[in-house]
Tab-separated table of C-alpha atoms in Angstrom:
chain	number	residue	atom	x	y	z
P	1	ASP	CA	24.788	133.128	60.139
P	2	THR	CA	21.508	134.854	61.017
P	3	ALA	CA	21.266	136.136	64.519
P	4	VAL	CA	17.489	136.630	64.773
P	5	SER	CA	15.383	134.759	62.243
P	6	GLN	CA	11.689	134.766	61.616
P	7	THR	CA	9.379	132.586	59.555
P	8	PRO	CA	7.535	133.132	57.364
P	9	LYS	CA	8.821	136.293	55.761
P	10	TYR	CA	5.409	136.905	54.087
P	11	LEU	CA	2.003	135.778	55.191
P	12	VAL	CA	-1.178	136.466	53.225
P	13	THR	CA	-4.381	135.132	54.765
P	14	GLN	CA	-8.139	135.629	54.932
P	15	MET	CA	-9.950	137.415	57.745
P	16	GLY	CA	-10.990	135.034	60.493
P	17	ASN	CA	-8.078	132.642	60.079
P	18	ASP	CA	-5.596	131.649	62.769
P	19	LYS	CA	-1.857	131.947	61.989
P	20	SER	CA	1.482	131.637	63.753
P	21	ILE	CA	4.809	133.365	63.297
P	22	LYS	CA	7.942	131.831	64.552
P	23	CYS	CA	11.163	133.499	65.856
P	24	GLU	CA	14.537	132.093	66.786
P	25	GLN	CA	17.692	133.757	68.003
P	26	ASN	CA	21.178	132.159	68.201
P	27	LEU	CA	22.791	134.923	70.254
P	28	GLY	CA	22.372	133.313	73.561
P	29	HIS	CA	20.181	136.231	74.724
P	30	ASP	CA	17.786	136.008	77.713
P	31	THR	CA	15.130	138.368	76.458
P	32	MET	CA	12.942	138.306	73.408
P	33	TYR	CA	10.306	140.739	72.096
P	34	TRP	CA	7.523	141.105	69.572
P	35	TYR	CA	6.965	144.427	67.878
P	36	LYS	CA	4.343	145.551	65.449
P	37	GLN	CA	5.193	148.160	62.755
P	38	ASP	CA	2.062	149.599	61.139
P	39	SER	CA	1.645	151.184	57.733
P	40	LYS	CA	2.762	154.553	59.105
P	41	LYS	CA	6.033	152.962	60.258
P	42	PHE	CA	5.363	153.266	63.994
P	43	LEU	CA	7.158	150.480	65.867
P	44	LYS	CA	5.306	149.403	68.969
P	45	ILE	CA	6.221	146.799	71.616
P	46	MET	CA	3.722	144.039	72.049
P	47	PHE	CA	5.282	141.465	74.296
P	48	SER	CA	8.547	140.630	75.993
P	49	TYR	CA	9.793	137.363	77.454
P	50	ASN	CA	12.802	137.045	79.811
P	51	ASN	CA	13.984	133.515	80.372
P	52	LYS	CA	10.781	132.135	79.003
P	53	GLU	CA	8.612	134.209	81.314
P	54	LEU	CA	6.305	137.009	80.170
P	55	ILE	CA	7.495	140.376	81.476
P	56	ILE	CA	5.805	142.837	79.191
P	57	ASN	CA	2.296	142.626	77.823
P	58	GLU	CA	1.221	145.893	76.281
P	59	THR	CA	-2.416	146.612	75.438
P	60	VAL	CA	-2.793	143.983	72.748
P	61	PRO	CA	-6.021	142.095	71.933
P	62	ASN	CA	-6.101	138.667	73.558
P	63	ARG	CA	-6.342	137.201	70.043
P	64	PHE	CA	-2.580	137.527	70.147
P	65	SER	CA	-0.831	134.938	72.250
P	66	PRO	CA	2.959	134.583	72.528
P	67	LYS	CA	4.631	131.370	73.447
P	68	SER	CA	8.229	130.785	74.458
P	69	PRO	CA	9.116	127.107	74.436
P	70	ASP	CA	12.739	127.989	75.396
P	71	LYS	CA	15.011	131.014	75.619
P	72	ALA	CA	15.957	130.895	72.008
P	73	HIS	CA	12.382	130.832	70.637
P	74	LEU	CA	9.432	133.126	70.833
P	75	ASN	CA	6.373	132.383	68.685
P	76	LEU	CA	3.328	134.547	68.079
P	77	HIS	CA	-0.079	132.998	67.479
P	78	ILE	CA	-2.867	135.166	66.198
P	79	ASN	CA	-6.528	133.987	66.297
P	80	SER	CA	-9.440	135.320	64.219
P	81	LEU	CA	-7.314	137.568	62.135
P	82	GLU	CA	-8.742	141.019	61.325
P	83	LEU	CA	-7.959	143.520	58.596
P	84	GLY	CA	-6.279	145.826	61.133
P	85	ASP	CA	-3.742	143.126	61.985
P	86	SER	CA	-2.035	143.707	58.650
P	87	ALA	CA	1.433	144.986	59.498
P	88	VAL	CA	5.050	143.973	59.720
P	89	TYR	CA	5.856	142.006	62.901
P	90	PHE	CA	9.344	142.132	64.211
P	91	CYS	CA	10.956	139.749	66.601
P	92	ALA	CA	13.949	141.091	68.637
P	93	SER	CA	16.272	139.810	71.316
P	94	SER	CA	18.578	141.378	73.858
P	95	GLN	CA	21.173	140.183	76.314
P	96	ALA	CA	19.272	141.049	79.536
P	97	TYR	CA	16.209	143.140	80.116
P	98	GLY	CA	16.548	146.127	82.338
P	99	THR	CA	20.242	146.861	81.965
P	100	SER	CA	21.183	150.368	80.832
P	101	THR	CA	23.203	149.284	77.871
P	102	ASP	CA	20.931	146.548	76.631
P	103	THR	CA	20.897	146.466	72.799
P	104	GLN	CA	18.004	144.926	70.929
P	105	TYR	CA	18.761	142.920	67.782
P	106	PHE	CA	15.849	142.755	65.351
P	107	GLY	CA	14.820	140.028	62.966
P	108	PRO	CA	13.980	140.701	59.258
P	109	GLY	CA	10.288	141.018	59.975
P	110	THR	CA	7.144	139.071	58.854
P	111	ARG	CA	4.870	140.980	56.553
P	112	LEU	CA	1.322	139.948	57.427
P	113	THR	CA	-1.503	140.895	54.970
P	114	VAL	CA	-5.091	140.044	55.986
P	115	LEU	CA	-7.616	140.117	53.121
E	1	GLN	CA	0.318	164.415	70.734
E	2	LYS	CA	2.543	161.422	70.322
E	3	GLU	CA	5.363	161.029	72.867
E	4	VAL	CA	8.041	161.068	70.211
E	5	GLU	CA	7.666	163.169	67.079
E	6	GLN	CA	9.769	162.642	63.983
E	7	ASP	CA	9.295	164.112	60.521
E	8	PRO	CA	8.710	161.182	58.135
E	9	GLY	CA	10.355	162.950	55.191
E	10	PRO	CA	11.467	161.848	52.645
E	11	LEU	CA	14.675	163.804	52.928
E	12	SER	CA	16.620	163.788	49.664
E	13	VAL	CA	20.248	164.965	49.626
E	14	PRO	CA	23.172	164.741	47.184
E	15	GLU	CA	26.080	162.452	47.980
E	16	GLY	CA	28.625	164.130	50.343
E	17	ALA	CA	26.061	166.361	52.079
E	18	ILE	CA	25.717	166.701	55.783
E	19	VAL	CA	22.460	165.253	56.953
E	20	SER	CA	20.612	166.316	60.053
E	21	LEU	CA	17.795	164.136	61.490
E	22	ASN	CA	15.799	165.197	64.432
E	23	CYS	CA	13.258	164.097	67.035
E	24	THR	CA	11.377	165.887	69.697
E	25	TYR	CA	9.753	164.280	72.708
E	26	SER	CA	7.433	165.200	75.539
E	27	ASN	CA	8.344	162.743	78.339
E	28	SER	CA	10.943	164.367	80.552
E	29	ALA	CA	11.700	160.964	82.187
E	30	PHE	CA	13.427	159.706	79.049
E	31	GLN	CA	17.066	159.200	79.739
E	32	TYR	CA	18.335	156.753	77.062
E	33	PHE	CA	18.323	157.856	73.481
E	34	MET	CA	18.942	155.678	70.458
E	35	TRP	CA	19.086	155.923	66.699
E	36	TYR	CA	18.216	152.876	64.541
E	37	ARG	CA	18.666	152.501	60.836
E	38	GLN	CA	16.202	150.433	58.860
E	39	TYR	CA	16.844	149.458	55.311
E	40	SER	CA	13.841	148.642	53.150
E	41	ARG	CA	12.287	145.306	53.999
E	42	LYS	CA	14.722	144.715	56.847
E	43	GLY	CA	14.621	144.978	60.613
E	44	PRO	CA	16.003	148.028	62.485
E	45	GLU	CA	19.621	147.988	63.561
E	46	LEU	CA	21.076	150.085	66.319
E	47	LEU	CA	23.341	152.870	65.149
E	48	MET	CA	23.985	155.080	68.112
E	49	TYR	CA	23.193	154.991	71.836
E	50	THR	CA	23.438	158.004	74.194
E	51	TYR	CA	22.696	158.424	77.874
E	52	SER	CA	21.407	161.775	79.064
E	53	SER	CA	22.579	165.034	77.386
E	54	GLY	CA	25.567	165.587	75.233
E	55	ASN	CA	27.246	164.478	72.062
E	56	LYS	CA	28.447	161.134	70.866
E	57	GLU	CA	30.508	160.525	67.749
E	58	ASP	CA	31.061	157.316	65.800
E	59	GLY	CA	32.787	157.630	62.461
E	60	ARG	CA	30.603	159.747	60.175
E	61	PHE	CA	27.760	159.764	62.689
E	62	THR	CA	27.201	162.179	65.636
E	63	ALA	CA	24.319	161.976	68.002
E	64	GLN	CA	23.297	164.991	70.095
E	65	VAL	CA	20.831	165.136	72.991
E	66	ASP	CA	19.473	168.344	74.453
E	67	LYS	CA	17.295	167.279	77.304
E	68	SER	CA	16.399	170.875	78.252
E	69	SER	CA	14.735	171.367	74.891
E	70	LYS	CA	13.684	167.709	74.621
E	71	TYR	CA	15.312	167.454	71.249
E	72	ILE	CA	17.693	164.904	69.785
E	73	SER	CA	19.640	164.964	66.540
E	74	LEU	CA	21.603	162.596	64.363
E	75	PHE	CA	24.175	164.084	61.990
E	76	ILE	CA	25.648	162.126	59.090
E	77	ARG	CA	28.745	163.608	57.481
E	78	ASP	CA	29.855	162.890	53.925
E	79	SER	CA	26.612	161.082	53.257
E	80	GLN	CA	26.722	158.092	50.906
E	81	PRO	CA	24.073	156.360	48.751
E	82	SER	CA	24.424	153.433	51.104
E	83	ASP	CA	23.065	155.657	53.899
E	84	SER	CA	19.735	155.674	52.145
E	85	ALA	CA	17.359	154.136	54.667
E	86	THR	CA	14.750	155.058	57.316
E	87	TYR	CA	16.194	156.383	60.485
E	88	LEU	CA	14.224	155.823	63.641
E	89	CYS	CA	14.831	157.599	66.954
E	90	ALA	CA	13.971	155.789	70.117
E	91	MET	CA	14.121	156.643	73.773
E	92	SER	CA	13.410	155.031	77.120
E	93	GLU	CA	13.095	155.845	80.794
E	94	GLY	CA	15.659	154.893	83.371
E	95	GLY	CA	13.573	152.260	85.166
E	96	SER	CA	11.978	150.701	82.194
E	97	TYR	CA	14.051	149.897	79.137
E	98	ILE	CA	11.517	149.344	76.424
E	99	PRO	CA	12.104	152.094	73.884
E	100	THR	CA	9.372	154.384	72.488
E	101	PHE	CA	10.037	154.832	68.780
E	102	GLY	CA	9.526	157.787	66.477
E	103	ARG	CA	7.906	156.974	63.122
E	104	GLY	CA	11.232	157.237	61.252
E	105	THR	CA	12.623	159.637	58.691
E	106	SER	CA	13.182	158.330	55.209
E	107	LEU	CA	16.598	159.479	53.828
E	108	ILE	CA	17.600	159.283	50.194
E	109	VAL	CA	21.129	160.042	49.266
E	110	HIS	CA	21.465	160.339	45.471
E	111	PRO	CA	24.807	160.040	43.635
């Protein structure tokens, strides 16, 4: 039974297109995150939602828009895709943001390739 | 200079070896230190979690933090081929719990 799931697993698209990635967690967690892992393997936080409210918004182009319809889901919509958006995008969730022993559980990742 | 430095490897060792993985950091406000393991084409999973300086042991894994030197280590005893993965260190400040990750060290344990 998958704890954090993402769809699609792979996404290949042309520059300029708009695409969405979906994330769902069945752990009952309050907080969800989007991370980007580039080709050099650096994992960087993009957004975080706590109880459907945006709490972290790192320096990310406004072409990226997260949406949390409920606590169990956090989707990422990307407009006007660029070559530099090619990366692996990871969704994660945790029990409660801001607690010292909060553990993040990661999804399997969505490998986005922009041609 | 990045906040967290980690040698990307790859580090190749024979089965049974003791493995030492390390990270250095520049932000003295970091208080929480983590090691994640990431298998190929999978998401990272938390291995070890340490607060402040000291050692923590869990089975074959030992995490060490030396805050005075801004240096953390993960030791793996009796390494197994199933330990082959990328190991990412991560750390965060007390008041803000979003971790800053190192780029990961690729470990290959060959039979």
